CSV table of C-alpha atoms in Angstrom, one decimal:
chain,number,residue,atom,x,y,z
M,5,UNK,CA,207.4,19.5,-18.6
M,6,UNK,CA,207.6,20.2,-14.8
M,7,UNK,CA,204.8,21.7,-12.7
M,8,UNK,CA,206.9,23.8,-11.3
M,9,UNK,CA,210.7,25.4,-10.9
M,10,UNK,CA,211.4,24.9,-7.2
M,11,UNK,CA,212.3,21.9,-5.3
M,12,UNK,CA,209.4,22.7,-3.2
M,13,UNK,CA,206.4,23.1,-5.3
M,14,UNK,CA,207.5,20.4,-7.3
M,15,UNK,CA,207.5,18.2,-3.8
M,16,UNK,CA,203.9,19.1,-3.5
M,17,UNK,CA,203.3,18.4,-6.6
M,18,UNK,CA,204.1,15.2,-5.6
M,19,UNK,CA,202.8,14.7,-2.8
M,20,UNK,CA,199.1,16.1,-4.7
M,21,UNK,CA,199.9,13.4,-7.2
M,22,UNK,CA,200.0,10.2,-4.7
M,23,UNK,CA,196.7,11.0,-3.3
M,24,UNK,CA,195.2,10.9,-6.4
M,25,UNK,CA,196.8,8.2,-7.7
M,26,UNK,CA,196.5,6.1,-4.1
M,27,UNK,CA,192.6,7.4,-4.2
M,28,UNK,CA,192.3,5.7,-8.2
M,29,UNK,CA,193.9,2.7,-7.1
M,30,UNK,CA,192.2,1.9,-3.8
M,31,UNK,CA,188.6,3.1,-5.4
M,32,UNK,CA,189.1,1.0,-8.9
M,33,UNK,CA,190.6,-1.8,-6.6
M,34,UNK,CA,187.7,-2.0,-4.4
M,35,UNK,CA,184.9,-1.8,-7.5
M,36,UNK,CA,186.7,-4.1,-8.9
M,37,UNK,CA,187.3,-6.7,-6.4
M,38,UNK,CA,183.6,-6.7,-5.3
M,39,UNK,CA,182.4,-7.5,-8.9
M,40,UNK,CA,184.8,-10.2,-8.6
M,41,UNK,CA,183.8,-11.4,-5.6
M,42,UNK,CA,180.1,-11.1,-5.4
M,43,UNK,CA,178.3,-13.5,-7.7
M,44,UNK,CA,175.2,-11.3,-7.5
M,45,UNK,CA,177.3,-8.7,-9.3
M,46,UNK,CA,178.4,-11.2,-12.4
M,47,UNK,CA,176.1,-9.2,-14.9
M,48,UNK,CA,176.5,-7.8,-18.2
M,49,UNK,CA,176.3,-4.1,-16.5
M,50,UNK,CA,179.4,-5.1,-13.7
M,51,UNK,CA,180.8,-7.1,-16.4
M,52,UNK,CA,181.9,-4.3,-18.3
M,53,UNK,CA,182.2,-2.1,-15.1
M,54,UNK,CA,184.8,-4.0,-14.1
M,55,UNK,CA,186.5,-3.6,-17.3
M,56,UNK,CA,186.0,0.2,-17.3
M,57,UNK,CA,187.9,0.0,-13.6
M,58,UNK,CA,190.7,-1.6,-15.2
M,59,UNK,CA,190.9,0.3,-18.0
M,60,UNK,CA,190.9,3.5,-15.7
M,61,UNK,CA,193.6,2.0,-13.4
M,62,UNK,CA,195.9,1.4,-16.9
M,63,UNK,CA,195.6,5.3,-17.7
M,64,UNK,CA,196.3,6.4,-14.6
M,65,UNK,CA,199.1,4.7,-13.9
M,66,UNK,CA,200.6,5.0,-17.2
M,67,UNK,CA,201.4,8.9,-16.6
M,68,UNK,CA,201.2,10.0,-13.3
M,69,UNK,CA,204.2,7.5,-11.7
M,70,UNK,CA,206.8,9.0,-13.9
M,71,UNK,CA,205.2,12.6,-13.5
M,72,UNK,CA,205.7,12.0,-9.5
M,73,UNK,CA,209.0,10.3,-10.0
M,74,UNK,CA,210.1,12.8,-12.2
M,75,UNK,CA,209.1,15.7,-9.6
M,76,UNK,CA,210.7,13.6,-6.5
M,77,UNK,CA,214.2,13.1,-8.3
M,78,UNK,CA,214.3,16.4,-9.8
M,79,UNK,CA,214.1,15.6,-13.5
M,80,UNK,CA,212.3,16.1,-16.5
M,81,UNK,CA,213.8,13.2,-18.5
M,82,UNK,CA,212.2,10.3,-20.0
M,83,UNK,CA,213.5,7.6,-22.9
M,84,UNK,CA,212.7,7.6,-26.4
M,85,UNK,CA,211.2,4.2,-26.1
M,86,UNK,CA,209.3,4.9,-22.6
M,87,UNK,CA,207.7,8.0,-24.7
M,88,UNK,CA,206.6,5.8,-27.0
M,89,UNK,CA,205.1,3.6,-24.7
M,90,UNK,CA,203.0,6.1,-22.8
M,91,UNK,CA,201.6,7.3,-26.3
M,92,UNK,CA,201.0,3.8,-27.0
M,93,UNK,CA,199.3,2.8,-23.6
M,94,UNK,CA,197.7,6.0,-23.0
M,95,UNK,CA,195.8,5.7,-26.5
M,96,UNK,CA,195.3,2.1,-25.8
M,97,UNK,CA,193.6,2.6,-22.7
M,98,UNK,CA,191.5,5.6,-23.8
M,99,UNK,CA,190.3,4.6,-27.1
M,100,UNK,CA,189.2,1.3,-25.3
M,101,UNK,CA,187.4,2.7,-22.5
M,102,UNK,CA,185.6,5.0,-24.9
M,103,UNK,CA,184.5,1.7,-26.9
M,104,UNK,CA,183.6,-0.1,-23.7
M,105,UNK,CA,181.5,2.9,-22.7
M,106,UNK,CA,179.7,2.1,-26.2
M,107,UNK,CA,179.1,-0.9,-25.6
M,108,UNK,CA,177.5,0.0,-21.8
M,109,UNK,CA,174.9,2.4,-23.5
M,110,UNK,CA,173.5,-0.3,-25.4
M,111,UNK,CA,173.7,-2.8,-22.1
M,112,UNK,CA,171.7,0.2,-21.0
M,113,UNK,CA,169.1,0.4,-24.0
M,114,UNK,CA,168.2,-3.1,-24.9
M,115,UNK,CA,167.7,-3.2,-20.5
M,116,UNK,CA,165.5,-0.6,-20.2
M,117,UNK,CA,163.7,-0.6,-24.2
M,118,UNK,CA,164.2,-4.6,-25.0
M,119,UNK,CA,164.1,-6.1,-21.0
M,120,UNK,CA,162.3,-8.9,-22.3
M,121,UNK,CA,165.1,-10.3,-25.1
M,122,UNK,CA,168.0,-9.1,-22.7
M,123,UNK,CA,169.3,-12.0,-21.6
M,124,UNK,CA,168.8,-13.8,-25.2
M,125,UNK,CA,171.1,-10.2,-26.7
M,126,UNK,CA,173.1,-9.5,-24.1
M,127,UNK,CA,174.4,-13.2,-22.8
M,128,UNK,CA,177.5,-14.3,-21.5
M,129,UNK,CA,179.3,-15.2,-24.7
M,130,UNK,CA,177.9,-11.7,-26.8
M,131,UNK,CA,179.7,-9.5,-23.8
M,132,UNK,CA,183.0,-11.3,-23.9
M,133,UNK,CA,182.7,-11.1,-27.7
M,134,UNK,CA,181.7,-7.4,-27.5
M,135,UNK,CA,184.4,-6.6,-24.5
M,136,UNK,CA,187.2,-8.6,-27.1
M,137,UNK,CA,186.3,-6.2,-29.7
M,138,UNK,CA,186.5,-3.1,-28.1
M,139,UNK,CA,189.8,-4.2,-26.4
M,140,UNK,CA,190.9,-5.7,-29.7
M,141,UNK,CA,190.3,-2.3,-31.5
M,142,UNK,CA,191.5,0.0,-28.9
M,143,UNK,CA,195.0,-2.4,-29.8
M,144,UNK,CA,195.1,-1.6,-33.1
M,145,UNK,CA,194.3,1.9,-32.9
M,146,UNK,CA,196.9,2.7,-30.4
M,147,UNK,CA,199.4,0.9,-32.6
M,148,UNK,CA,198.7,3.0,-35.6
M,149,UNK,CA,199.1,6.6,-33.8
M,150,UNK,CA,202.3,5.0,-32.6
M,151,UNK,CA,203.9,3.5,-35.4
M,152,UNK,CA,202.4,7.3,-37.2
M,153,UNK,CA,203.6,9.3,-34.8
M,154,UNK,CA,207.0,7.9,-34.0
M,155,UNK,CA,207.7,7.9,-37.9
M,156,UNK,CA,207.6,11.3,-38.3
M,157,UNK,CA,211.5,13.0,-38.1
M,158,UNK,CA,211.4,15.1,-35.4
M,159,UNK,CA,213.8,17.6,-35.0
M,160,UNK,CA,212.6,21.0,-33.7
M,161,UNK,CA,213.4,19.9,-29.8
M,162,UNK,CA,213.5,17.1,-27.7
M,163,UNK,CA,211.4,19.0,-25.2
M,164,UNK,CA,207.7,17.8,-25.2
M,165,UNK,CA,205.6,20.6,-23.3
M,166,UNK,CA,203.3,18.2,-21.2
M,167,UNK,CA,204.1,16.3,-17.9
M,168,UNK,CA,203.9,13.1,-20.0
M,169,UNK,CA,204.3,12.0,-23.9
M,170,UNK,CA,201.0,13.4,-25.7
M,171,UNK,CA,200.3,13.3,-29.5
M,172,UNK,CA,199.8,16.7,-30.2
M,173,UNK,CA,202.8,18.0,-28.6
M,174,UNK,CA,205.1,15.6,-29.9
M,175,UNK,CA,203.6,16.6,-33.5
M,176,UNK,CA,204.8,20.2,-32.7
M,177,UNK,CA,208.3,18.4,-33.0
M,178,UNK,CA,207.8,17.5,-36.3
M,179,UNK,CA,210.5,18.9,-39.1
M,180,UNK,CA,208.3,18.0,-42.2
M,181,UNK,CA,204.8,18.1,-43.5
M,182,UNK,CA,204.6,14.5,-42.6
M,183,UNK,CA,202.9,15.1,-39.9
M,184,UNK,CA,200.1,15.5,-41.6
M,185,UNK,CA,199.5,11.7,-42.0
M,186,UNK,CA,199.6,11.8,-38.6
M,187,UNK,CA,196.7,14.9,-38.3
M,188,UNK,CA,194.8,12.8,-40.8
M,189,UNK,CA,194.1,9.7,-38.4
M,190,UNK,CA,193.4,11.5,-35.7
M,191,UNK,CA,190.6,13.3,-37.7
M,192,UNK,CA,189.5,9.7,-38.9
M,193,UNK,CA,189.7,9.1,-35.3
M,194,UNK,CA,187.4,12.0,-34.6
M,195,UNK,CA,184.9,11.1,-36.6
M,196,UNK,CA,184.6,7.5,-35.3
M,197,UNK,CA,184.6,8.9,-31.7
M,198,UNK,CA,182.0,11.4,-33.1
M,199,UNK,CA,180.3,8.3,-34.6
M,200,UNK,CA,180.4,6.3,-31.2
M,201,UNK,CA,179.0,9.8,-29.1
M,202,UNK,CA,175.9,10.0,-31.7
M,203,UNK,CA,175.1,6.6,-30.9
M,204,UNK,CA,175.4,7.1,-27.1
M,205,UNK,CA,173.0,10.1,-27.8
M,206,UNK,CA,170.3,8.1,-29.9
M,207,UNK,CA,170.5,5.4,-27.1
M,208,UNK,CA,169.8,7.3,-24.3
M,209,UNK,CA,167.2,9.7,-26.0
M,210,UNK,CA,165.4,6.4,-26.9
M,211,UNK,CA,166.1,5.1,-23.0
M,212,UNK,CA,164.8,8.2,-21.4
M,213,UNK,CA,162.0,8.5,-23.6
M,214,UNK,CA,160.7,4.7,-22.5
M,215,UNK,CA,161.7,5.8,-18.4
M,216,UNK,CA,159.4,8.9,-18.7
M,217,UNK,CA,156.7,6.5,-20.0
M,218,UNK,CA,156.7,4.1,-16.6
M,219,UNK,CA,154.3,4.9,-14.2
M,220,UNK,CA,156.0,3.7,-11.4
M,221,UNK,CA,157.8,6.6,-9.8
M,222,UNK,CA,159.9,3.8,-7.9
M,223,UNK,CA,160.9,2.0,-11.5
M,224,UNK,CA,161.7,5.5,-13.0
M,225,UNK,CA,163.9,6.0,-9.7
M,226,UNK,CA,165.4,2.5,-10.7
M,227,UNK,CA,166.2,2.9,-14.7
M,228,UNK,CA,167.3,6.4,-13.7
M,229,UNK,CA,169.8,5.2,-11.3
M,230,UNK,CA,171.5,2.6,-13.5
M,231,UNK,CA,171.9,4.9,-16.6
M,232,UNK,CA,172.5,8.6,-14.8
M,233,UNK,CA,176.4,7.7,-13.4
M,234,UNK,CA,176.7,5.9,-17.3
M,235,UNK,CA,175.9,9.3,-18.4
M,236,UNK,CA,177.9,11.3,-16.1
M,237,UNK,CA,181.4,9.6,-17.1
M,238,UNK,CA,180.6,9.7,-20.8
M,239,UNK,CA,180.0,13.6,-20.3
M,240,UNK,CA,183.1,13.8,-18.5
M,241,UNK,CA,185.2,11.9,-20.3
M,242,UNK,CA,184.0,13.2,-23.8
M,243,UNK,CA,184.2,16.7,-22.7
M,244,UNK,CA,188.1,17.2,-21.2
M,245,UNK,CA,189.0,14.9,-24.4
M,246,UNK,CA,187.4,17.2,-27.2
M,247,UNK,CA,188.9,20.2,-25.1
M,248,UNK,CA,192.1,18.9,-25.2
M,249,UNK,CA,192.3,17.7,-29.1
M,250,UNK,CA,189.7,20.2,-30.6
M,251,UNK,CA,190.8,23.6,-29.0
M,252,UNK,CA,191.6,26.5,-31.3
M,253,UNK,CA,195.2,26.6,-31.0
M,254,UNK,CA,195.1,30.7,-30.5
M,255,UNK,CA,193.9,29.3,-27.2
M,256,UNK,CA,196.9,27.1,-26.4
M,257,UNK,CA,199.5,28.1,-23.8
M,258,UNK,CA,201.6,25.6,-21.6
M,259,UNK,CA,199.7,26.2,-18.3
M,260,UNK,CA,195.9,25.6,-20.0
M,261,UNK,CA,197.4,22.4,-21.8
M,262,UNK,CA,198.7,20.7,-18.1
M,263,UNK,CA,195.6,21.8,-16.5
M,264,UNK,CA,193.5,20.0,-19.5
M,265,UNK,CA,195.7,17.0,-19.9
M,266,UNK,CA,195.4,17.0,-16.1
M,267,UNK,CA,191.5,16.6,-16.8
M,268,UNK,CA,191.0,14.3,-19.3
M,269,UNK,CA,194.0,11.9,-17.8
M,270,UNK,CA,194.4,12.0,-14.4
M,271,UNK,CA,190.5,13.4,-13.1
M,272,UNK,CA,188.2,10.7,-14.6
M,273,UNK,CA,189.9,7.9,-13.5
M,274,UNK,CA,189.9,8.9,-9.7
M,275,UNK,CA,186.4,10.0,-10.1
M,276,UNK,CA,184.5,7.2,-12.3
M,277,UNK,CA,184.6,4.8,-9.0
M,278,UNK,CA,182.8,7.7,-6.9
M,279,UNK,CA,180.1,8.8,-9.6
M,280,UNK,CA,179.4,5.0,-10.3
M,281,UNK,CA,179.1,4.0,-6.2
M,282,UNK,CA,176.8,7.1,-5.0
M,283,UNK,CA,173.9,5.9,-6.9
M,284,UNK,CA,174.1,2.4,-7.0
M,285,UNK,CA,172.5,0.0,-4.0
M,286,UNK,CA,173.7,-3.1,-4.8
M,287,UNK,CA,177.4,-1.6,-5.0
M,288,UNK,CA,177.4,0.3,-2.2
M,289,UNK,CA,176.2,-2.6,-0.1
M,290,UNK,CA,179.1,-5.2,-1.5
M,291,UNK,CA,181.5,-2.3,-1.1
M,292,UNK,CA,180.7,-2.2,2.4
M,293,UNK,CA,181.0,-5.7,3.0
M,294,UNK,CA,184.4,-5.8,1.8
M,295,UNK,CA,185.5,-3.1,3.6
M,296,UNK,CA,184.0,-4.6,7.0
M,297,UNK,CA,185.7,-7.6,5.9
M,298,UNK,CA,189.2,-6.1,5.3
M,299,UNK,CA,188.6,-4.2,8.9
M,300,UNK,CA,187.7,-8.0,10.5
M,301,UNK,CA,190.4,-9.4,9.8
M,302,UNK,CA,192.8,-6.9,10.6
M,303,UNK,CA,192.0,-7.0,14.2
């Protein structure tokens, strides 16, 4: 689906589209090179930062290149098998990220409510375990939608109503009641997510609950600033992916669906490098370094 009819729109369309996806690759670039680089930075909490930023880059980039080619050449086309591997990637990379944010919530809570067994829980060897399993998982449940989705006969049209390859629209293709096995994992996908947002909201009722209790208004100022961006990118990622999946569908039209996919796809990626820097010291300061750096050594 195009963003628009004329050559024109669909130029700044474009052109609206390589910002955005220049501004998510030069922000997760930078986070993610200074967690490389700066050995200060090799903790659990950039650990899995760093895998976020990757993760982010992957979802980006698997839809909004061939939206923007697509606009710049005038076409809507895309292959059977390239549809199937956005489905694949983009569930990959969002099912994952969701895990990894999972996993950060309880970084968060044993750091704040356990700080004195931290580093005997959350070592080296548990967060590459912990970070295998959520990537690991995120494989597998991407594979299933796929191999479930792309089994279904579909033969209503071979026009899918989004500006890239999306589950629920491709299910509107469906000639046969079997996409109901299809509808059936992604409730059992629901409830896991569910699952996974229930813990999130235990751990940081339990994490709040111990920051009220320090007296220190500089260590509340502290814990608050590590887990406050956490919570802003679950929010925002939780919230433009239950609108998109769990929205009546007497509230679905073409234009509402772009603009969501639009929010859950394209918005949190480009954002999550911003809401993570603004509150965050020791970032900030490496992120400056690097940019000095780049600046030295191109004059």
């Amino acid at each position: 689906m195009a963003f628009a009819d004329t050559w024109e729109l669909q130029l700044l369309h474009f052109a609206f589209f390589l910002d955005i996806y220049l501004a998510a690759l030069l922000a997760n670039g930078l986070i993610s090179t200074a967690i490389a680089c700066n050995h200060r930075l090799h903790t659990p909490m950039y650990f899995f930062l760093l895998s976020l930023s990757l993760l982010d880059l992957g979802t980006i980039s698997t839809t909004v290149p061939k939206s923007m080619a697509n606009s710049l050449w005038d076409t809507r086309a895309i292959s059977y098998s390239g549809c199937a591997a956005q489905v694949f990637l983009l569930a990959f990379f969002l099912s994952t990220e969701y895990s990894v944010l999972t996993i950060m919530a309880y970084d968060r809570f044993i750091a704040i409510c356990k700080p004195l067994h931290y580093k005997t829980i959350m070592g080296s060897r548990a967060c590459v375990k912990m970070a295998a399993a959520a990537w690991s998982s995120g494989f597998l449940h991407a594979l299933l939608h796929t191999g479930n989705t792309f089994s279904i006969p579909l033969c209503q049209s071979n026009a899918v109503e989004q500006f890239f390859c999306e589950i629920p629209q491709i299910l509107k293709l469906s000639c046969s009641d079997s996409y109901l096995r299809e509808l059936g994992v992604l409730v059992v996908s629901v409830c896991l997510g569910f699952g996974c947002f229930v813990f999130i909201v235990v751990s940081y009722v339990q994490i709040f609950t111990a920051v009220l209790r320090i007296p220190s208004e500089q260590g509340r100022h502290k814990a608050f600033s590590m887990c406050l961006p956490h919570l802003a990118v679950v929010s925002l990622f939780v919230v433009t992916a239950m609108f998109v999946y769990l929205k009546p569908p007497s509230i679905s039209s073409p234009s509402l669906d772009l603009v969501a996919a639009v929010l859950y796809a394209v918005v949190p990626p480009t954002v999550n490098p911003l809401i993570y820097s603004m509150r965050n010291k020791e970032l900030k300061d490496t992120l400056k370094k690097l940019i000095q750096l780049v600046l030295f050594q191109q004059q």
